[in-house]
JSON list of C-alpha atoms in Angstrom, two decimals:
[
{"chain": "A", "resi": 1, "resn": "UNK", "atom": "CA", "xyz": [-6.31, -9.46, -1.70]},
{"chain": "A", "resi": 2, "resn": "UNK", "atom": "CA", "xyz": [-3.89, -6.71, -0.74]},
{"chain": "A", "resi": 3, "resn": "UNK", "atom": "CA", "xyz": [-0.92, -5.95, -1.08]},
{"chain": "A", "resi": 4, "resn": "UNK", "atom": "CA", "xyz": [0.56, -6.35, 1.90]},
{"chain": "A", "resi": 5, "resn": "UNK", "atom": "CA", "xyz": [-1.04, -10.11, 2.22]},
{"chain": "A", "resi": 6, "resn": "UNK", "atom": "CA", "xyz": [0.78, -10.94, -0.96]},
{"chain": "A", "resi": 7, "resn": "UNK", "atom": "CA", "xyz": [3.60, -9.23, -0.02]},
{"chain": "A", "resi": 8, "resn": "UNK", "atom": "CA", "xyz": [3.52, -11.53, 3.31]},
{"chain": "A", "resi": 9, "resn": "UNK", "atom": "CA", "xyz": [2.72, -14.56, 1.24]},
{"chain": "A", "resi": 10, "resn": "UNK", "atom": "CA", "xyz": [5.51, -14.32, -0.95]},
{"chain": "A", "resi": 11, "resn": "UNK", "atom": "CA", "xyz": [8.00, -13.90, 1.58]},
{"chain": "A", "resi": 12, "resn": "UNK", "atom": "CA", "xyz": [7.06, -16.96, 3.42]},
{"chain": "A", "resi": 13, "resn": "UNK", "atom": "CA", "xyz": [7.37, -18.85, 0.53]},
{"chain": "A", "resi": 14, "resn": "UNK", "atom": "CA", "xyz": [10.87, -17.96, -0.90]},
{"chain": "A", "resi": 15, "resn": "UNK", "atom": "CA", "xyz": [11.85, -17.74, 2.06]},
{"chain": "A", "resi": 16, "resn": "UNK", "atom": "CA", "xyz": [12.17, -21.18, 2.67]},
{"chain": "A", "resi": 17, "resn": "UNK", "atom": "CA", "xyz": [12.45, -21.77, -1.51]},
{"chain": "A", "resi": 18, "resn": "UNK", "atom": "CA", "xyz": [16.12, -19.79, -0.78]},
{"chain": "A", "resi": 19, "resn": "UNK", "atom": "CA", "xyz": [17.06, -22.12, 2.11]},
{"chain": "A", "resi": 20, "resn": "UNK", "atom": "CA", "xyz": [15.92, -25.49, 0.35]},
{"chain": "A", "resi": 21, "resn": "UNK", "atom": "CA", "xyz": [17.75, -23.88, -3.48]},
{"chain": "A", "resi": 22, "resn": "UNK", "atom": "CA", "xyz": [21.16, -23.43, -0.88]},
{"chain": "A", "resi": 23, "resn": "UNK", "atom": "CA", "xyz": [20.95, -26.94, 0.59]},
{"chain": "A", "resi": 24, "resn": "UNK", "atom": "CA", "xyz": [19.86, -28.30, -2.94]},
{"chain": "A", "resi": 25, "resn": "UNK", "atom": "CA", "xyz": [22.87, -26.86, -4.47]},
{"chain": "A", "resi": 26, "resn": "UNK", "atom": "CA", "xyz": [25.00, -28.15, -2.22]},
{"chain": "A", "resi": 27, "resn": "UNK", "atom": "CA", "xyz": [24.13, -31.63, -1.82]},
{"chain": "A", "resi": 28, "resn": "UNK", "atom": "CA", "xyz": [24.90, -34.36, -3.63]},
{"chain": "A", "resi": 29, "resn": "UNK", "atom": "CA", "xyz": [23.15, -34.57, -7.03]},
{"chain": "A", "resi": 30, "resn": "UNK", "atom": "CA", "xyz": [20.92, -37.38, -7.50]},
{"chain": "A", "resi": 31, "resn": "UNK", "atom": "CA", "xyz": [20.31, -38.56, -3.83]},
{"chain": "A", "resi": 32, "resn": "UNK", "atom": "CA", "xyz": [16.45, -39.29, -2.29]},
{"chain": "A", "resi": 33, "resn": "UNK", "atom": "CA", "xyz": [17.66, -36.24, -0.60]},
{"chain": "A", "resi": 34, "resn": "UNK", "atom": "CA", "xyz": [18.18, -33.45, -3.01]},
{"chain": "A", "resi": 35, "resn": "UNK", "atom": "CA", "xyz": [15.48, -34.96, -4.89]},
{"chain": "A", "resi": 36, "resn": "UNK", "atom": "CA", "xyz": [12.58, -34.34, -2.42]},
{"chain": "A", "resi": 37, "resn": "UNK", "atom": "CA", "xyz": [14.11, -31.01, -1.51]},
{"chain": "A", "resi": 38, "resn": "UNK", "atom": "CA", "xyz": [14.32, -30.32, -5.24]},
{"chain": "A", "resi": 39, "resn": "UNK", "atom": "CA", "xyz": [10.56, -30.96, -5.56]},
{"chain": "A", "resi": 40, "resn": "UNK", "atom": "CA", "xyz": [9.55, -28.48, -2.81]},
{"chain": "A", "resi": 41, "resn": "UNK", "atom": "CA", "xyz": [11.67, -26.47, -3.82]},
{"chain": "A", "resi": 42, "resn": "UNK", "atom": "CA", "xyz": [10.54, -26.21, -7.71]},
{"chain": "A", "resi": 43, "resn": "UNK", "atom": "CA", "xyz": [6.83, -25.72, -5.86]},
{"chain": "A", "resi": 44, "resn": "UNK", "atom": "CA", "xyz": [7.62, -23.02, -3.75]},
{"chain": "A", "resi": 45, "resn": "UNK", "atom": "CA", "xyz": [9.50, -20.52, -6.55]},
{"chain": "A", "resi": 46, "resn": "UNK", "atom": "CA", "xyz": [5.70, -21.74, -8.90]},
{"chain": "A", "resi": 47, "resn": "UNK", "atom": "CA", "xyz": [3.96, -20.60, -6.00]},
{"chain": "A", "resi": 48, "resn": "UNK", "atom": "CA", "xyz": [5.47, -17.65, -5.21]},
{"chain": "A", "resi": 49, "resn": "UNK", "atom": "CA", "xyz": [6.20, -16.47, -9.20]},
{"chain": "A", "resi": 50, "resn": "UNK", "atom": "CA", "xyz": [2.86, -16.57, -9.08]},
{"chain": "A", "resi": 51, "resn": "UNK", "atom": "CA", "xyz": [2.19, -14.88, -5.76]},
{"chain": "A", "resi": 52, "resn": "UNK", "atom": "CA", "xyz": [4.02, -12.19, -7.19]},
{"chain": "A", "resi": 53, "resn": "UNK", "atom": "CA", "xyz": [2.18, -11.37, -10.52]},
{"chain": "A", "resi": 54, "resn": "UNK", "atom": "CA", "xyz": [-0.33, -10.32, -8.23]},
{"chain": "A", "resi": 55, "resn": "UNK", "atom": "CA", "xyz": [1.23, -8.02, -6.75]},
{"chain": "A", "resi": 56, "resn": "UNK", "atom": "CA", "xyz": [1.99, -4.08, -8.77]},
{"chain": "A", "resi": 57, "resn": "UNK", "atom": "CA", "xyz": [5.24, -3.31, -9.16]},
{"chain": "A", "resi": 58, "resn": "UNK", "atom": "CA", "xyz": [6.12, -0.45, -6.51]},
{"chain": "A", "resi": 59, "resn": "UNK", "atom": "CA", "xyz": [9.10, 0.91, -7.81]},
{"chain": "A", "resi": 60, "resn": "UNK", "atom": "CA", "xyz": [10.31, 1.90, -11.39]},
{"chain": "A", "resi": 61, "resn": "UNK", "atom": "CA", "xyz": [8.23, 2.13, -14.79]},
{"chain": "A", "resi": 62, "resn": "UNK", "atom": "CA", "xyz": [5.12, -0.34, -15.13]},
{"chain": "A", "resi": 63, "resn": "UNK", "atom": "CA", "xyz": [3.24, -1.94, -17.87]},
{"chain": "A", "resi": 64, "resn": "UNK", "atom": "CA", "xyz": [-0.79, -1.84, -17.54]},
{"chain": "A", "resi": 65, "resn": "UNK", "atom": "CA", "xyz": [0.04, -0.13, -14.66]},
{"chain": "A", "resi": 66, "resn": "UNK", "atom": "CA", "xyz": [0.80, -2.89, -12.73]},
{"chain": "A", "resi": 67, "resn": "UNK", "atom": "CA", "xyz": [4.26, -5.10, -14.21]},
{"chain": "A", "resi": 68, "resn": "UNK", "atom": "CA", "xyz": [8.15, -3.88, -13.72]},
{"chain": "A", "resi": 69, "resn": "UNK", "atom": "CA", "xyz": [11.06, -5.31, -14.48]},
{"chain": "A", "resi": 70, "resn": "UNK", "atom": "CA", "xyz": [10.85, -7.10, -11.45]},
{"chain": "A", "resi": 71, "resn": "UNK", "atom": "CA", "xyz": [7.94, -9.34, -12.73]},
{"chain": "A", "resi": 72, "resn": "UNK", "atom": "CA", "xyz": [10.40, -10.13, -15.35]},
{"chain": "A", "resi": 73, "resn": "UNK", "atom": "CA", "xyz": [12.11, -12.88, -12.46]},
{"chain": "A", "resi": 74, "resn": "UNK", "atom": "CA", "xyz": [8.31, -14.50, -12.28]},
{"chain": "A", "resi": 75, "resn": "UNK", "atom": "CA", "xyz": [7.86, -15.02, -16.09]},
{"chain": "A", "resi": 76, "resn": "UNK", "atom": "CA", "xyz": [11.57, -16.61, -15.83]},
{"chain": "A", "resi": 77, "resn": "UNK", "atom": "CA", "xyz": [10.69, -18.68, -12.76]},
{"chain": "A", "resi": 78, "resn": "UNK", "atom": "CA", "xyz": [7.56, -19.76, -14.41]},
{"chain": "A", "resi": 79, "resn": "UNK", "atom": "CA", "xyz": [9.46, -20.91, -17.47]},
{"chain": "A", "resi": 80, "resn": "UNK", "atom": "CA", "xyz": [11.96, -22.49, -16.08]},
{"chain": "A", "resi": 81, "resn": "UNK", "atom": "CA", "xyz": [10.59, -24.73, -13.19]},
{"chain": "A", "resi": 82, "resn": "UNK", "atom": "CA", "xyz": [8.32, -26.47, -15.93]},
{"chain": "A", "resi": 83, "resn": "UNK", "atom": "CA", "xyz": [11.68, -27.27, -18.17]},
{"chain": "A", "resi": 84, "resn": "UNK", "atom": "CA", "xyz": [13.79, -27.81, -16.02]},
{"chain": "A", "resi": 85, "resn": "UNK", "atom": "CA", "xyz": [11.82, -30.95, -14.28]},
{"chain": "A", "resi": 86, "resn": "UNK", "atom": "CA", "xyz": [10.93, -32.02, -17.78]},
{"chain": "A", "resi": 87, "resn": "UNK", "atom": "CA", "xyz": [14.74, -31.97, -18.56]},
{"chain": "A", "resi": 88, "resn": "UNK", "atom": "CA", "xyz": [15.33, -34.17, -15.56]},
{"chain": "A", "resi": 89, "resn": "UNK", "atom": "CA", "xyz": [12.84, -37.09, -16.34]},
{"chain": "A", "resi": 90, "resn": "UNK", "atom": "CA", "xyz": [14.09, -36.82, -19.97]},
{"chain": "A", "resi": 91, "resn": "UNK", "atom": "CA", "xyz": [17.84, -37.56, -18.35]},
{"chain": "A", "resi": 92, "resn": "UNK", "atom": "CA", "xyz": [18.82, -33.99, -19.58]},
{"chain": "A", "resi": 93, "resn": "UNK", "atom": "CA", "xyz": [21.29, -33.31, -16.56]},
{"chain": "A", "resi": 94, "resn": "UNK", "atom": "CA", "xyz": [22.88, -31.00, -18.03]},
{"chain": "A", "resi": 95, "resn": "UNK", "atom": "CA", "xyz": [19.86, -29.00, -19.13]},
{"chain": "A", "resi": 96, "resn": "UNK", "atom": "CA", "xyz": [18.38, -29.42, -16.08]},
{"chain": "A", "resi": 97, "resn": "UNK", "atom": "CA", "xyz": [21.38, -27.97, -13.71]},
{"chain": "A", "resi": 98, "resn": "UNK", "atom": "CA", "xyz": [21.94, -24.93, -16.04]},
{"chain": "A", "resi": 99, "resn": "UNK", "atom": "CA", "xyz": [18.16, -23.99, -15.80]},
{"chain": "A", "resi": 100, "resn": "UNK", "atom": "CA", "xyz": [18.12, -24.82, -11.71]},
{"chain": "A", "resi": 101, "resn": "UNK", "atom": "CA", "xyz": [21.40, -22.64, -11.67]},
{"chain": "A", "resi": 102, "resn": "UNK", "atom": "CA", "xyz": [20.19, -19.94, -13.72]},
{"chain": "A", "resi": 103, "resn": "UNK", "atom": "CA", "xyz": [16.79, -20.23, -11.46]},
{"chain": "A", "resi": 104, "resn": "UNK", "atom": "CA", "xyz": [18.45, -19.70, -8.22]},
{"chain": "A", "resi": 105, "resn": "UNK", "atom": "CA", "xyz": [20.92, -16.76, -8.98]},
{"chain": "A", "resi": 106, "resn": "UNK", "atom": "CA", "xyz": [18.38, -15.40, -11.29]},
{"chain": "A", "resi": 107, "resn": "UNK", "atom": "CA", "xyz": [15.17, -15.45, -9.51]},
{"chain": "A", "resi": 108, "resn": "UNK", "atom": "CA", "xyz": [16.27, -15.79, -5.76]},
{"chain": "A", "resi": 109, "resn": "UNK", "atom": "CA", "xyz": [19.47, -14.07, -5.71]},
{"chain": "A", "resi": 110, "resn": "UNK", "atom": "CA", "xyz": [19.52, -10.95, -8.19]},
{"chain": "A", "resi": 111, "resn": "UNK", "atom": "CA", "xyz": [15.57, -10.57, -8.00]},
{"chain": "A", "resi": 112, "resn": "UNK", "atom": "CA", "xyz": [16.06, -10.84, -4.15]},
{"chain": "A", "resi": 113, "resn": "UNK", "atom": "CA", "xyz": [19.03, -8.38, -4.38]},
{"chain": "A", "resi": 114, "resn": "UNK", "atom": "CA", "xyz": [16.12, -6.20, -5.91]},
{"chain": "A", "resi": 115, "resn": "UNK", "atom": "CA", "xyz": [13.85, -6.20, -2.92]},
{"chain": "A", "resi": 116, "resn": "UNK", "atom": "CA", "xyz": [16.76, -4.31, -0.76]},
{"chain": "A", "resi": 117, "resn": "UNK", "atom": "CA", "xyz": [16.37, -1.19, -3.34]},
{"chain": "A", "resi": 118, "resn": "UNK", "atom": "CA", "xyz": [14.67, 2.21, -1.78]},
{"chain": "A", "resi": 119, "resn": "UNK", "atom": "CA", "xyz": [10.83, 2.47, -1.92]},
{"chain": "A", "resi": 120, "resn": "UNK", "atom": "CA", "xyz": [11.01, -1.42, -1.45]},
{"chain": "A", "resi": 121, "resn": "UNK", "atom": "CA", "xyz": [9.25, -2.93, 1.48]},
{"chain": "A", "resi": 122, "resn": "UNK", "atom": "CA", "xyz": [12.14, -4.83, 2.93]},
{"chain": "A", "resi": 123, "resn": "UNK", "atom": "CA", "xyz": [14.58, -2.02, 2.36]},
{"chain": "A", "resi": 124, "resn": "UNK", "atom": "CA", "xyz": [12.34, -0.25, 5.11]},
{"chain": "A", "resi": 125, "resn": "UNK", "atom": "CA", "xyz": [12.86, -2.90, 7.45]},
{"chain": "A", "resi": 126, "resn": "UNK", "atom": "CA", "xyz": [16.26, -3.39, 6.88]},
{"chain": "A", "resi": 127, "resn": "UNK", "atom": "CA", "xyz": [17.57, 0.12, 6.38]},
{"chain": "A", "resi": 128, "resn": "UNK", "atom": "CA", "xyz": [14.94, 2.23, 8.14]}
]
C-alpha cells in the first residue's frame, strides 16, 4: 500500500472519529445516544491507530526506520480503546471517562496538533 493511500485512509477515519469524540463529549453520559456514537467512535481511533502503524514516520528520528514519536499516539490509542470499554461493562465510570478523556486530547487533539508541523502532509495543504 502506499503511503499516500494510508495517509488518505487515516484521515477519513479520524476525521469523523474527531467529530463523533466532540459530540460524545458533550452529550449526556449514559444515553442510547452517546452510547452508539461511543462505539463508532472507539472503532474508528482502532482503525485508524492501526492505519497509522503502517505508515513511516516522515518527520523527526525513527526506530527500524519506520516509528516516531508520533506512533507513540497509536500504541496509546490501541491501549486505551480496549480498557476503556472493558472499564465501562465492568461499571468503572470513572476509569472509563479518564481513559476516553485522555484518548481524545491525547490521540486526536495533541497527535492531530502534530500533523500541522513542517514536512507534514497537511501542513502543506494548510500552510502552503
Amino acid at each position: 500500500m502506499s503511503y499516500e493511500f494510508l495517509m488518505f485512509t487515516h484521515l477519513f477515519t479520524v476525521l469523523p472519529a474527531f467529530i463523533l469524540g466532540t459530540i460524545s463529549l458533550i452529550l449526556k453520559k449514559g444515553t442510547q445516544l452517546h452510547k452508539v456514537l461511543g462505539r463508532m467512535y472507539m472503532l474508528l481511533m482502532l482503525f485508524t491507530a492501526l492505519v497509522t502503524l503502517f505508515m513511516p514516520a516522515a518527520v523527526g528520528p525513527t526506530v527500524l526506520s519506520h516509528f516516531g514519536w508520533i506512533h507513540l499516539f497509536s500504541f496509546l490509542t490501541l491501549y486505551t480503546v480496549p480498557t476503556a470499554y472493558i472499564a465501562i461493562k465492568k461499571g468503572n465510570i470513572k476509569s472509563h471517562k479518564r481513559k476516553m478523556i485522555l484518548l481524545y486530547f491525547g490521540a486526536i487533539i495533541i497527535a492531530g496538533a502534530f500533523t500541522f508541523m513542517p514536512g507534514r502532509y497537511l501542513h502543506s495543504v494548510f500552510f502552503g
